[in-house]
Amino acid sequence: MSACDTCIVRNRAICSSLDSNELEMLNTIGRRRILAPGESLIWEGEDSVLVANVIDGVLKLSTGTEDGREQIVGVVYPSDFIGRPFGSTSGHGVTALTEAKVCVFSRRDFDAFAREHPALEHKLLQRTLGELDRTRRWMLLLGRKSAGERVSSFLIEMSERLVEQGCEGSHDQPLKRFTLPFSRQQVADVLGLTIETVSRQFTRLKSEGLIDLPSRREVAILDREGLVAEAG
Amino acid sequence: MSACDTCIVRNRAICSSLDSNELEMLNTIGRRRILAPGESLIWEGEDSVLVANVIDGVLKLSTGTEDGREQIVGVVYPSDFIGRPFGSTSGHGVTALTEAKVCVFSRRDFDAFAREHPALEHKLLQRTLGELDRTRRWMLLLGRKSAGERVSSFLIEMSERLVEQGCEGSHDQPLKRFTLPFSRQQVADVLGLTIETVSRQFTRLKSEGLIDLPSRREVAILDREGLVAEAG
DNA sequence: CGATGGTTTGAGATATATCAAACCTCGTGG
DNA sequence: CCACGAGGTTTGATATATCTCAAACCATCG
């Protein structure tokens, strides 16, 4: 019995395209790995040697400039795919924000396997198209939205994506209350703002009664309507 | 003899994955269409009914906010693929910037065809992965770069992507001189700036001798090194 | 406790936006 | 052929959102 049989993302990750024989084969070329918060799996600009499925935890994708400015260009959750298949270099680093469990493959092995399993490539294509849609929506935020709109949009998105997709029946209601997997600085790096501006917007939203901040990392959405309106 | 046989992007578009029989079949479900500058093929938020290959011309992908702010989230060139296969709605509009020639398919027809031709899906996956890389790189620009860096980066990118990929031998050298397919306002919409800021940066780069502006739409790069340095 | 790292708050600086006017360029019609 | 008009562009003056720098604050952990 392979590790895949008990995998909690088995039915949501791209692996769901495979039957048990194929899964067995895939299992032989992959291995599990645990990442501590802050630990990186892939570095910006390095050769694309690894790809992986996220089993548990949250990771950031980030790029930066020479002089140290950073931009988080993506956030991945359980069942998401990471790394750059069919390409030579990875344009961004991948770093765990929480403790994270991933299922890692050598890119060469994965590429070869994928080319022989069109259903897998199809799942990967679907995921990539979805990610591209999401990324483009984020460009509107970075290019055109004010600090208040950015922070509000961010909290709405978080409340939607952090839903623990445990039980299949749960109809993915956005969360009213959640723990941010980001520090204030990381929120700033997602939104293209400074830490101070993010902090001020948090306190403003709180003072206006739209959210509550029980602790540094926790957020409660008190007035979702209002927050959506603020998100522009 | 089908229209595909004489297609100038035949060897670069995703169609290059098909043999002549398959191409013949694809040809029966597609049709050519010419778009005038400013004409749209797809509207933001509408049902995803069309997909297409770009044969000639330049088109923009754009989204906007309720109150009329616009952000261009992508620019496509000959051989690029447009539209949202395997999805219900398109998150952005697609509008011709120059006169454009496209090869259009009903999304349903294309989806069905693609599912039966893994090599085509593979090409599409490669293209989508590349586009995602490019889009994420643009996020760094939108989130963290100054106006001067944005305009310089933009001109460098233009000089690289506008290369007329006519003859196969041409080793894609960046252009020293080219005609922008954008108005100043559209440049602003790509870069997340205002038209005035873009204009001022253009004149600054000109006065510093890095570029020349023979006419409104033309740009000559005089000092590529310097411009790359300005791009951050 | 006292140190440490992250966060909030404050005061001031600055890049970019906004508003407004002048300026080209190019096509049209007298 | 030239005057005119319209759209897009540049330039100018001012406003303002966000950044920067700095200090106070607060949780957490030895």
Short mmCIF file of C-alpha atoms (C1' of nucleotides) in Angstrom, two decimals:
data_model
loop_
_atom_site.label_atom_id
_atom_site.label_comp_id
_atom_site.label_asym_id
_atom_site.label_seq_id
_atom_site.Cartn_x
_atom_site.Cartn_y
_atom_site.Cartn_z
CA MET A 1 0.00 0.00 0.00
CA SER A 2 1.59 3.22 -1.20
CA ALA A 3 1.70 6.54 0.63
CA CYS A 4 -0.73 7.88 -1.96
CA ASP A 5 -3.57 5.70 -0.71
CA THR A 6 -3.83 7.64 2.50
CA CYS A 7 -2.93 11.01 0.99
CA ILE A 8 -5.38 13.68 2.10
CA VAL A 9 -5.17 15.58 -1.18
CA ARG A 10 -5.46 12.42 -3.25
CA ASN A 11 -8.80 13.48 -4.72
CA ARG A 12 -8.05 17.13 -5.29
CA ALA A 13 -4.45 17.29 -6.51
CA ILE A 14 -3.49 16.51 -10.10
CA CYS A 15 -2.95 12.92 -8.99
CA SER A 16 -6.71 12.45 -9.03
CA SER A 17 -6.38 11.86 -12.78
CA LEU A 18 -4.55 8.58 -12.20
CA ASP A 19 -5.76 5.05 -11.52
CA SER A 20 -4.17 3.01 -8.77
CA ASN A 21 -1.55 1.40 -11.02
CA GLU A 22 -0.41 4.72 -12.34
CA LEU A 23 -0.48 6.19 -8.88
CA GLU A 24 1.77 3.38 -7.74
CA MET A 25 4.27 4.32 -10.46
CA LEU A 26 4.12 7.98 -9.59
CA ASN A 27 4.67 7.07 -5.97
CA THR A 28 7.96 5.39 -6.83
CA ILE A 29 9.44 8.59 -8.24
CA GLY A 30 8.15 10.91 -5.51
CA ARG A 31 8.99 11.36 -1.87
CA ARG A 32 7.42 13.15 1.05
CA ARG A 33 9.10 16.03 2.69
CA ILE A 34 8.31 18.28 5.64
CA LEU A 35 9.31 21.93 5.53
CA ALA A 36 9.65 24.12 8.59
CA PRO A 37 8.19 27.65 8.48
CA GLY A 38 10.63 29.86 6.60
CA GLU A 39 12.32 26.93 4.89
CA SER A 40 12.69 27.14 1.09
CA LEU A 41 12.14 24.34 -1.39
CA ILE A 42 13.11 26.25 -4.54
CA TRP A 43 15.20 29.38 -5.04
CA GLU A 44 14.62 32.15 -7.53
CA GLY A 45 16.70 31.79 -10.68
CA GLU A 46 18.01 28.33 -9.91
CA ASP A 47 17.73 25.45 -12.35
CA SER A 48 14.30 23.89 -12.25
CA VAL A 49 15.19 20.61 -10.59
CA LEU A 50 12.13 19.97 -8.41
CA VAL A 51 8.39 20.02 -8.72
CA ALA A 52 5.93 19.08 -5.99
CA ASN A 53 2.38 18.77 -4.78
CA VAL A 54 1.40 20.56 -1.60
CA ILE A 55 -0.14 18.13 0.85
CA ASP A 56 -0.47 20.41 3.82
CA GLY A 57 0.47 23.95 4.82
CA VAL A 58 0.83 27.26 3.04
CA LEU A 59 3.80 28.40 0.93
CA LYS A 60 4.71 31.63 -0.81
CA LEU A 61 6.13 32.18 -4.28
CA SER A 62 8.34 35.25 -4.37
CA THR A 63 10.70 37.30 -6.50
CA GLY A 64 12.83 40.28 -5.68
CA THR A 65 15.02 42.99 -7.12
CA GLU A 66 18.79 43.27 -6.77
CA ASP A 67 18.44 45.87 -4.04
CA GLY A 68 16.27 43.74 -1.81
CA ARG A 69 12.72 44.74 -2.61
CA GLU A 70 10.48 41.68 -2.51
CA GLN A 71 7.19 40.80 -4.11
CA ILE A 72 5.16 37.72 -3.28
CA VAL A 73 3.76 36.54 -6.63
CA GLY A 74 1.66 33.66 -5.43
CA VAL A 75 0.46 31.71 -2.42
CA VAL A 76 -0.15 27.98 -2.58
CA TYR A 77 -2.34 25.73 -0.47
CA PRO A 78 -2.93 21.99 -0.06
CA SER A 79 -3.48 20.23 -3.41
CA ASP A 80 -1.74 22.99 -5.36
CA PHE A 81 1.18 22.18 -7.62
CA ILE A 82 4.54 23.94 -7.36
CA GLY A 83 7.63 24.21 -9.50
CA ARG A 84 8.24 24.68 -13.19
CA PRO A 85 7.75 21.54 -15.25
CA PHE A 86 8.98 21.60 -18.88
CA GLY A 87 11.22 24.57 -18.22
CA SER A 88 14.81 25.18 -17.33
CA THR A 89 14.74 27.78 -14.58
CA SER A 90 12.30 28.80 -11.89
CA GLY A 91 11.47 32.49 -11.90
CA HIS A 92 10.56 32.65 -8.24
CA GLY A 93 11.46 31.10 -4.94
CA VAL A 94 9.13 28.80 -3.00
CA THR A 95 9.19 29.10 0.78
CA ALA A 96 7.03 27.57 3.49
CA LEU A 97 5.02 30.04 5.56
CA THR A 98 3.65 27.44 7.93
CA GLU A 99 5.00 23.99 8.55
CA ALA A 100 4.31 22.29 5.24
CA LYS A 101 4.13 18.79 3.88
CA VAL A 102 4.95 18.32 0.19
CA CYS A 103 5.26 15.44 -2.24
CA VAL A 104 8.44 16.13 -4.23
CA PHE A 105 9.54 14.87 -7.66
CA SER A 106 12.64 15.40 -9.69
CA ARG A 107 11.53 17.58 -12.55
CA ARG A 108 13.02 15.27 -15.16
CA ASP A 109 11.21 12.25 -13.76
CA PHE A 110 7.99 14.16 -13.47
CA ASP A 111 8.22 15.59 -16.99
CA ALA A 112 8.76 12.12 -18.42
CA PHE A 113 5.91 10.66 -16.42
CA ALA A 114 3.56 13.48 -17.32
CA ARG A 115 4.26 13.20 -21.04
CA GLU A 116 3.07 9.62 -20.88
CA HIS A 117 -0.07 10.43 -18.93
CA PRO A 118 -2.22 12.94 -20.81
CA ALA A 119 -4.88 12.92 -18.10
CA LEU A 120 -2.28 14.15 -15.64
CA GLU A 121 -1.14 16.86 -18.03
CA HIS A 122 -4.74 17.85 -18.49
CA LYS A 123 -5.22 18.33 -14.76
CA LEU A 124 -2.01 20.29 -14.64
CA LEU A 125 -3.20 22.46 -17.51
CA GLN A 126 -6.47 23.17 -15.73
CA ARG A 127 -4.63 24.14 -12.59
CA THR A 128 -2.20 26.35 -14.48
CA LEU A 129 -5.02 28.11 -16.32
CA GLY A 130 -6.77 28.75 -13.02
CA GLU A 131 -3.59 30.08 -11.47
CA LEU A 132 -3.06 32.38 -14.43
CA ASP A 133 -6.59 33.75 -14.01
CA ARG A 134 -5.99 34.39 -10.34
CA THR A 135 -2.62 36.00 -10.99
CA ARG A 136 -4.07 38.36 -13.57
CA ARG A 137 -6.80 39.39 -11.18
CA TRP A 138 -4.07 40.23 -8.69
CA MET A 139 -2.44 42.50 -11.28
CA LEU A 140 -5.47 44.78 -11.16
CA LEU A 141 -4.98 45.07 -7.42
CA LEU A 142 -1.26 45.85 -7.74
CA GLY A 143 -1.65 48.27 -10.61
CA ARG A 144 -4.78 50.17 -9.74
CA LYS A 145 -6.04 49.74 -6.21
CA SER A 146 -5.49 51.93 -3.16
CA ALA A 147 -3.96 50.64 0.07
CA GLY A 148 -7.38 50.30 1.68
CA GLU A 149 -8.75 48.40 -1.28
CA ARG A 150 -5.71 46.14 -1.34
CA VAL A 151 -5.90 45.16 2.30
CA SER A 152 -9.66 44.58 2.12
CA SER A 153 -9.32 42.48 -1.05
CA PHE A 154 -6.58 40.51 0.65
CA LEU A 155 -8.69 39.69 3.69
CA ILE A 156 -11.62 38.64 1.53
CA GLU A 157 -9.38 36.37 -0.54
CA MET A 158 -7.84 34.88 2.59
CA SER A 159 -11.25 34.12 4.05
CA GLU A 160 -12.09 32.26 0.86
CA ARG A 161 -8.89 30.32 0.34
CA LEU A 162 -8.08 29.29 3.89
CA VAL A 163 -11.22 27.15 4.16
CA GLU A 164 -10.12 23.79 5.47
CA GLN A 165 -11.29 21.58 2.64
CA GLY A 166 -11.41 18.57 4.89
CA CYS A 167 -14.81 17.05 4.47
CA GLU A 168 -15.94 16.84 0.88
CA GLY A 169 -19.46 17.89 1.73
CA SER A 170 -18.50 21.26 3.21
CA HIS A 171 -19.65 23.82 0.71
CA ASP A 172 -16.63 26.06 1.05
CA GLN A 173 -18.22 28.96 2.86
CA PRO A 174 -15.78 31.80 3.40
CA LEU A 175 -14.40 31.92 6.92
CA LYS A 176 -15.56 34.52 9.39
CA ARG A 177 -12.43 34.07 11.46
CA PHE A 178 -8.99 32.75 10.59
CA THR A 179 -5.30 32.79 11.41
CA LEU A 180 -3.12 34.58 8.87
CA PRO A 181 -0.16 32.52 7.66
CA PHE A 182 1.63 35.85 7.05
CA SER A 183 3.54 38.34 9.13
CA ARG A 184 2.70 42.00 8.54
CA GLN A 185 5.80 42.33 6.38
CA GLN A 186 4.68 39.39 4.24
CA VAL A 187 1.22 40.89 3.83
CA ALA A 188 3.00 44.03 2.63
CA ASP A 189 5.03 41.92 0.19
CA VAL A 190 1.87 40.38 -1.22
CA LEU A 191 0.16 43.74 -1.64
CA GLY A 192 3.06 45.85 -2.87
CA LEU A 193 2.88 48.14 0.17
CA THR A 194 5.05 48.89 3.20
CA ILE A 195 4.54 47.26 6.55
CA GLU A 196 3.47 50.57 8.11
CA THR A 197 0.78 51.19 5.51
CA VAL A 198 -0.57 47.68 6.00
CA SER A 199 -0.63 48.14 9.75
CA ARG A 200 -2.48 51.44 9.47
CA GLN A 201 -5.08 49.94 7.18
CA PHE A 202 -5.63 47.04 9.58
CA THR A 203 -6.22 49.39 12.47
CA ARG A 204 -8.48 51.61 10.37
CA LEU A 205 -10.63 48.64 9.28
CA LYS A 206 -10.80 47.59 12.91
CA SER A 207 -11.76 51.03 14.17
CA GLU A 208 -14.47 51.20 11.52
CA GLY A 209 -15.90 47.94 12.86
CA LEU A 210 -15.39 45.91 9.69
CA ILE A 211 -12.94 43.49 11.26
CA ASP A 212 -11.56 42.50 14.62
CA LEU A 213 -7.96 41.59 15.43
CA PRO A 214 -7.98 39.26 18.45
CA SER A 215 -4.23 38.75 18.12
CA ARG A 216 -1.44 39.61 15.72
CA ARG A 217 -2.13 36.73 13.40
CA GLU A 218 -5.86 36.36 13.85
CA VAL A 219 -8.54 38.16 11.91
CA ALA A 220 -12.30 38.12 12.35
CA ILE A 221 -14.48 39.55 9.64
CA LEU A 222 -17.38 41.35 11.34
CA ASP A 223 -18.96 43.02 8.31
CA ARG A 224 -18.25 41.07 5.15
CA GLU A 225 -20.53 43.27 3.02
CA GLY A 226 -18.71 46.36 4.13
CA LEU A 227 -15.32 44.80 3.60
CA VAL A 228 -16.25 43.74 0.07
CA ALA A 229 -17.38 47.30 -0.60
CA GLU A 230 -14.01 48.59 0.66
CA ALA A 231 -12.25 46.13 -1.64
CA GLY A 232 -13.40 48.13 -4.67
CA MET B 1 -5.50 22.45 -49.25
CA SER B 2 -6.57 24.00 -45.98
CA ALA B 3 -5.90 27.50 -44.80
CA CYS B 4 -3.49 26.05 -42.25
CA ASP B 5 -1.00 25.03 -44.93
CA THR B 6 -0.13 28.60 -45.68
CA CYS B 7 -0.51 29.86 -42.11
CA ILE B 8 2.46 31.97 -41.11
CA VAL B 9 2.33 30.86 -37.49
CA ARG B 10 1.88 27.21 -38.41
CA ASN B 11 5.22 26.22 -36.94
CA ARG B 12 5.13 28.31 -33.82
CA ALA B 13 1.53 28.18 -32.59
CA ILE B 14 0.16 25.23 -30.66
CA CYS B 15 -0.94 23.78 -34.01
CA SER B 16 2.66 22.74 -34.62
CA SER B 17 1.92 19.68 -32.50
CA LEU B 18 -0.42 18.29 -35.16
CA ASP B 19 0.15 16.24 -38.30
CA SER B 20 -1.55 17.22 -41.51
CA ASN B 21 -4.59 15.02 -40.97
CA GLU B 22 -5.20 16.42 -37.53
CA LEU B 23 -4.60 19.90 -38.82
CA GLU B 24 -7.23 19.32 -41.44
CA MET B 25 -9.71 18.39 -38.73
CA LEU B 26 -8.83 21.42 -36.63
CA ASN B 27 -9.25 23.57 -39.70
CA THR B 28 -12.86 22.44 -40.09
CA ILE B 29 -13.82 23.78 -36.66
CA GLY B 30 -11.89 27.05 -36.90
CA ARG B 31 -12.36 30.17 -38.94
CA ARG B 32 -10.24 33.19 -39.75
CA ARG B 33 -11.25 36.59 -38.60
CA ILE B 34 -9.82 40.08 -39.00
CA LEU B 35 -10.12 42.58 -36.16
CA ALA B 36 -9.82 46.33 -36.61
CA PRO B 37 -7.74 48.28 -34.07
CA GLY B 38 -9.88 48.79 -30.98
CA GLU B 39 -12.22 45.93 -31.83
CA SER B 40 -12.84 43.35 -29.08
CA LEU B 41 -13.02 39.60 -29.51
CA ILE B 42 -13.87 38.72 -25.90
CA TRP B 43 -15.38 40.80 -23.08
CA GLU B 44 -14.50 40.66 -19.42
CA GLY B 45 -16.87 38.52 -17.39
CA GLU B 46 -18.73 37.03 -20.34
CA ASP B 47 -19.18 33.30 -20.82
CA SER B 48 -16.09 31.73 -22.31
CA VAL B 49 -17.41 30.97 -25.79
CA LEU B 50 -14.38 31.59 -27.96
CA VAL B 51 -10.73 30.71 -28.04
CA ALA B 52 -8.27 31.65 -30.77
CA ASN B 53 -4.76 31.68 -32.09
CA VAL B 54 -3.21 35.00 -33.00
CA ILE B 55 -1.95 34.93 -36.57
CA ASP B 56 -0.96 38.55 -36.94
CA GLY B 57 -1.16 41.75 -34.94
CA VAL B 58 -1.05 42.68 -31.27
CA LEU B 59 -3.91 42.42 -28.77
CA LYS B 60 -4.35 43.43 -25.16
CA LEU B 61 -5.92 41.50 -22.29
CA SER B 62 -7.53 43.86 -19.79
CA THR B 63 -9.63 44.08 -16.66
CA GLY B 64 -11.09 47.02 -14.85
CA THR B 65 -12.85 48.14 -11.70
CA GLU B 66 -16.46 49.27 -11.41
CA ASP B 67 -15.42 52.90 -11.38
CA GLY B 68 -13.51 52.76 -14.63
CA ARG B 69 -9.90 52.17 -13.66
CA GLU B 70 -8.28 49.84 -16.16
CA GLN B 71 -5.36 47.46 -16.00
CA ILE B 72 -3.87 45.69 -18.99
CA VAL B 73 -2.99 42.21 -17.70
CA GLY B 74 -1.35 40.82 -20.79
CA VAL B 75 -0.30 41.52 -24.35
CA VAL B 76 -0.40 38.86 -27.04
CA TYR B 77 1.51 38.52 -30.29
CA PRO B 78 1.42 36.27 -33.36
CA SER B 79 1.37 32.56 -32.45
CA ASP B 80 0.01 33.26 -28.96
CA PHE B 81 -3.17 31.61 -27.79
CA ILE B 82 -6.12 33.57 -26.40
CA GLY B 83 -9.27 32.74 -24.50
CA ARG B 84 -10.08 30.46 -21.61
CA PRO B 85 -10.35 26.79 -22.57
CA PHE B 86 -11.84 24.41 -19.99
CA GLY B 87 -13.44 27.23 -18.04
CA SER B 88 -16.78 28.93 -17.89
CA THR B 89 -16.00 32.64 -17.86
CA SER B 90 -13.19 34.83 -19.10
CA GLY B 91 -11.71 37.10 -16.49
CA HIS B 92 -10.50 39.72 -18.91
CA GLY B 93 -11.40 41.29 -22.21
CA VAL B 94 -9.39 40.79 -25.39
CA THR B 95 -9.06 43.77 -27.72
CA ALA B 96 -7.02 44.36 -30.85
CA LEU B 97 -4.43 47.13 -30.60
CA THR B 98 -3.37 46.92 -34.22
CA GLU B 99 -5.27 45.35 -37.05
CA ALA B 100 -5.20 41.69 -36.13
CA LYS B 101 -5.78 38.36 -37.78
CA VAL B 102 -6.95 35.51 -35.58
CA CYS B 103 -7.99 31.89 -36.01
CA VAL B 104 -11.13 31.47 -33.91
CA PHE B 105 -12.72 28.33 -32.44
CA SER B 106 -15.82 27.75 -30.41
CA ARG B 107 -14.55 26.87 -26.98
CA ARG B 108 -16.66 23.73 -26.81
CA ASP B 109 -15.33 22.45 -30.11
CA PHE B 110 -11.78 23.33 -29.16
CA ASP B 111 -12.04 21.71 -25.74
CA ALA B 112 -13.32 18.50 -27.27
CA PHE B 113 -10.63 18.48 -29.92
CA ALA B 114 -7.87 19.24 -27.43
CA ARG B 115 -8.94 16.46 -25.08
CA GLU B 116 -8.42 14.01 -27.91
CA HIS B 117 -5.03 15.38 -28.88
CA PRO B 118 -2.61 15.24 -25.97
CA ALA B 119 0.21 16.74 -28.02
CA LEU B 120 -1.90 19.84 -28.56
CA GLU B 121 -2.71 20.05 -24.87
CA HIS B 122 0.97 19.69 -24.12
CA LYS B 123 1.82 22.67 -26.32
CA LEU B 124 -0.96 24.63 -24.70
CA LEU B 125 0.37 23.71 -21.27
CA GLN B 126 3.85 24.90 -22.21
CA ARG B 127 2.48 28.17 -23.48
CA THR B 128 0.35 28.66 -20.38
CA LEU B 129 3.28 27.95 -18.07
CA GLY B 130 5.39 30.47 -19.97
CA GLU B 131 2.64 33.06 -19.79
CA LEU B 132 2.30 32.49 -16.05
CA ASP B 133 6.04 33.05 -15.61
CA ARG B 134 5.88 36.27 -17.57
CA THR B 135 2.80 37.46 -15.67
CA ARG B 136 4.46 36.84 -12.32
CA ARG B 137 7.52 38.77 -13.40
CA TRP B 138 5.21 41.65 -14.24
CA MET B 139 3.81 41.55 -10.69
CA LEU B 140 7.21 42.56 -9.36
CA LEU B 141 7.08 45.59 -11.62
CA LEU B 142 3.56 46.54 -10.53
CA GLY B 143 4.14 45.94 -6.85
CA ARG B 144 7.64 47.24 -6.29
CA LYS B 145 9.08 49.31 -9.11
CA SER B 146 9.18 53.11 -9.50
CA ALA B 147 7.72 54.91 -12.51
CA GLY B 148 11.14 55.24 -14.12
CA GLU B 149 11.89 51.57 -13.64
CA ARG B 150 8.49 50.60 -15.01
CA VAL B 151 8.81 52.60 -18.20
CA SER B 152 12.35 51.40 -18.80
CA SER B 153 11.39 47.76 -18.19
CA PHE B 154 8.48 48.22 -20.54
CA LEU B 155 10.63 49.52 -23.37
CA ILE B 156 13.13 46.70 -22.94
CA GLU B 157 10.35 44.13 -23.01
CA MET B 158 8.82 45.72 -26.09
CA SER B 159 12.13 45.68 -27.92
CA GLU B 160 12.37 41.97 -27.21
CA ARG B 161 8.83 40.91 -28.02
CA LEU B 162 8.14 42.98 -31.09
CA VAL B 163 10.84 41.21 -33.10
CA GLU B 164 9.25 40.19 -36.35
CA GLN B 165 9.71 36.46 -36.16
CA GLY B 166 9.47 36.14 -39.89
CA CYS B 167 12.52 34.29 -41.02
CA GLU B 168 13.32 31.28 -38.88
CA GLY B 169 17.01 31.96 -38.97
CA SER B 170 16.81 35.40 -37.39
CA HIS B 171 18.21 34.98 -33.93
CA ASP B 172 15.68 37.21 -32.25
CA GLN B 173 17.91 40.13 -31.47
CA PRO B 174 16.10 42.85 -29.55
CA LEU B 175 15.07 45.76 -31.73
CA LYS B 176 16.88 49.06 -31.59
CA ARG B 177 13.90 50.87 -33.05
CA PHE B 178 10.20 50.00 -33.16
CA THR B 179 6.67 51.31 -33.38
CA LEU B 180 4.65 51.02 -30.18
CA PRO B 181 1.29 49.32 -30.64
CA PHE B 182 0.10 51.39 -27.63
CA SER B 183 -1.14 54.89 -27.03
CA ARG B 184 0.31 56.67 -24.02
CA GLN B 185 -2.84 55.89 -22.08
CA GLN B 186 -2.46 52.21 -22.88
CA VAL B 187 1.16 52.25 -21.76
CA ALA B 188 -0.10 53.74 -18.52
CA ASP B 189 -2.69 50.95 -18.25
CA VAL B 190 0.02 48.33 -18.69
CA LEU B 191 2.27 49.90 -16.07
CA GLY B 192 -0.29 50.92 -13.46
CA LEU B 193 0.56 54.61 -13.84
CA THR B 194 -1.17 57.73 -15.16
CA ILE B 195 -0.68 59.01 -18.67
CA GLU B 196 1.09 62.13 -17.38
CA THR B 197 3.63 60.13 -15.40
CA VAL B 198 4.35 57.94 -18.40
CA SER B 199 4.81 60.98 -20.59
CA ARG B 200 7.20 62.60 -18.14
CA GLN B 201 9.29 59.45 -17.90
CA PHE B 202 9.49 59.22 -21.69
CA THR B 203 10.75 62.76 -21.97
CA ARG B 204 13.18 62.24 -19.12
CA LEU B 205 14.65 59.12 -20.74
CA LYS B 206 14.92 61.06 -23.97
CA SER B 207 16.60 64.06 -22.36
CA GLU B 208 19.07 61.71 -20.68
CA GLY B 209 19.95 60.33 -24.09
CA LEU B 210 18.85 56.77 -23.41
CA ILE B 211 16.12 56.78 -26.04
CA ASP B 212 14.87 58.86 -28.92
CA LEU B 213 11.25 59.52 -29.84
CA PRO B 214 11.08 60.20 -33.58
CA SER B 215 7.28 60.30 -33.45
CA ARG B 216 4.50 59.63 -31.00
CA ARG B 217 4.45 55.93 -31.57
CA GLU B 218 8.08 55.31 -32.44
CA VAL B 219 10.88 54.57 -30.03
CA ALA B 220 14.59 54.19 -30.66
CA ILE B 221 16.78 52.71 -27.96
CA LEU B 222 20.07 54.61 -28.02
CA ASP B 223 21.68 53.19 -24.89
CA ARG B 224 20.37 49.73 -24.12
CA GLU B 225 22.82 49.18 -21.27
CA GLY B 226 21.71 52.35 -19.60
CA LEU B 227 18.06 51.57 -20.11
CA VAL B 228 18.48 48.12 -18.59
CA ALA B 229 20.18 49.75 -15.61
CA GLU B 230 17.23 52.13 -15.23
CA ALA B 231 14.86 49.16 -15.33
CA GLY B 232 16.09 48.05 -11.88
"C1'" DC C 1 12.04 40.00 34.72
"C1'" DG C 2 14.59 41.90 30.83
"C1'" DA C 3 15.80 41.12 26.12
"C1'" DT C 4 14.21 40.39 21.48
"C1'" DG C 5 11.53 40.62 17.27
"C1'" DG C 6 7.61 41.98 15.40
"C1'" DT C 7 4.01 45.63 15.36
"C1'" DT C 8 1.86 50.06 15.93
"C1'" DT C 9 1.91 55.00 16.03
"C1'" DG C 10 3.75 59.52 14.83
"C1'" DA C 11 5.86 63.31 12.05
"C1'" DG C 12 7.74 64.56 7.90
"C1'" DA C 13 9.39 63.76 3.01
"C1'" DT C 14 8.40 62.47 -1.66
"C1'" DA C 15 6.80 60.18 -5.71
"C1'" DT C 16 2.95 60.02 -8.21
"C1'" DA C 17 -1.79 61.60 -9.03
"C1'" DT C 18 -4.80 65.27 -10.14
"C1'" DC C 19 -6.33 69.28 -12.39
"C1'" DA C 20 -5.58 72.52 -15.98
"C1'" DA C 21 -3.62 74.60 -19.86
"C1'" DA C 22 -0.68 74.62 -23.89
"C1'" DC C 23 0.90 72.03 -27.60
"C1'" DC C 24 1.42 68.96 -31.62
"C1'" DT C 25 -0.19 66.13 -35.51
"C1'" DC C 26 -3.01 64.93 -38.83
"C1'" DG C 27 -7.13 64.78 -41.41
"C1'" DT C 28 -10.94 67.67 -43.30
"C1'" DG C 29 -13.09 71.11 -45.71
"C1'" DG C 30 -13.15 75.67 -47.34
"C1'" DC D 1 -3.02 75.23 -50.21
"C1'" DC D 2 -4.06 76.78 -45.95
"C1'" DA D 3 -7.13 77.26 -41.86
"C1'" DC D 4 -9.51 74.69 -38.68
"C1'" DG D 5 -10.71 71.26 -35.41
"C1'" DA D 6 -10.21 67.14 -32.76
"C1'" DG D 7 -7.62 63.75 -30.34
"C1'" DG D 8 -3.89 62.64 -28.31
"C1'" DT D 9 0.30 64.34 -25.86
"C1'" DT D 10 3.28 67.23 -23.17
"C1'" DT D 11 4.15 70.53 -19.63
"C1'" DG D 12 3.05 73.02 -15.38
"C1'" DA D 13 1.31 73.78 -10.61
"C1'" DT D 14 -0.61 71.69 -6.75
"C1'" DA D 15 -2.58 67.98 -3.85
"C1'" DT D 16 -2.25 63.72 -1.58
"C1'" DA D 17 -1.47 58.86 -0.69
"C1'" DT D 18 2.06 56.27 0.52
"C1'" DC D 19 6.81 55.89 1.98
"C1'" DT D 20 10.52 56.85 5.16
"C1'" DC D 21 12.57 57.43 9.41
"C1'" DA D 22 12.08 57.15 14.27
"C1'" DA D 23 10.22 56.09 18.55
"C1'" DA D 24 6.99 53.68 21.48
"C1'" DC D 25 4.64 49.49 22.21
"C1'" DC D 26 3.73 44.63 23.08
"C1'" DA D 27 3.99 39.75 23.15
"C1'" DT D 28 7.03 35.87 23.82
"C1'" DC D 29 10.71 33.31 25.69
"C1'" DG D 30 14.64 32.51 27.97
#
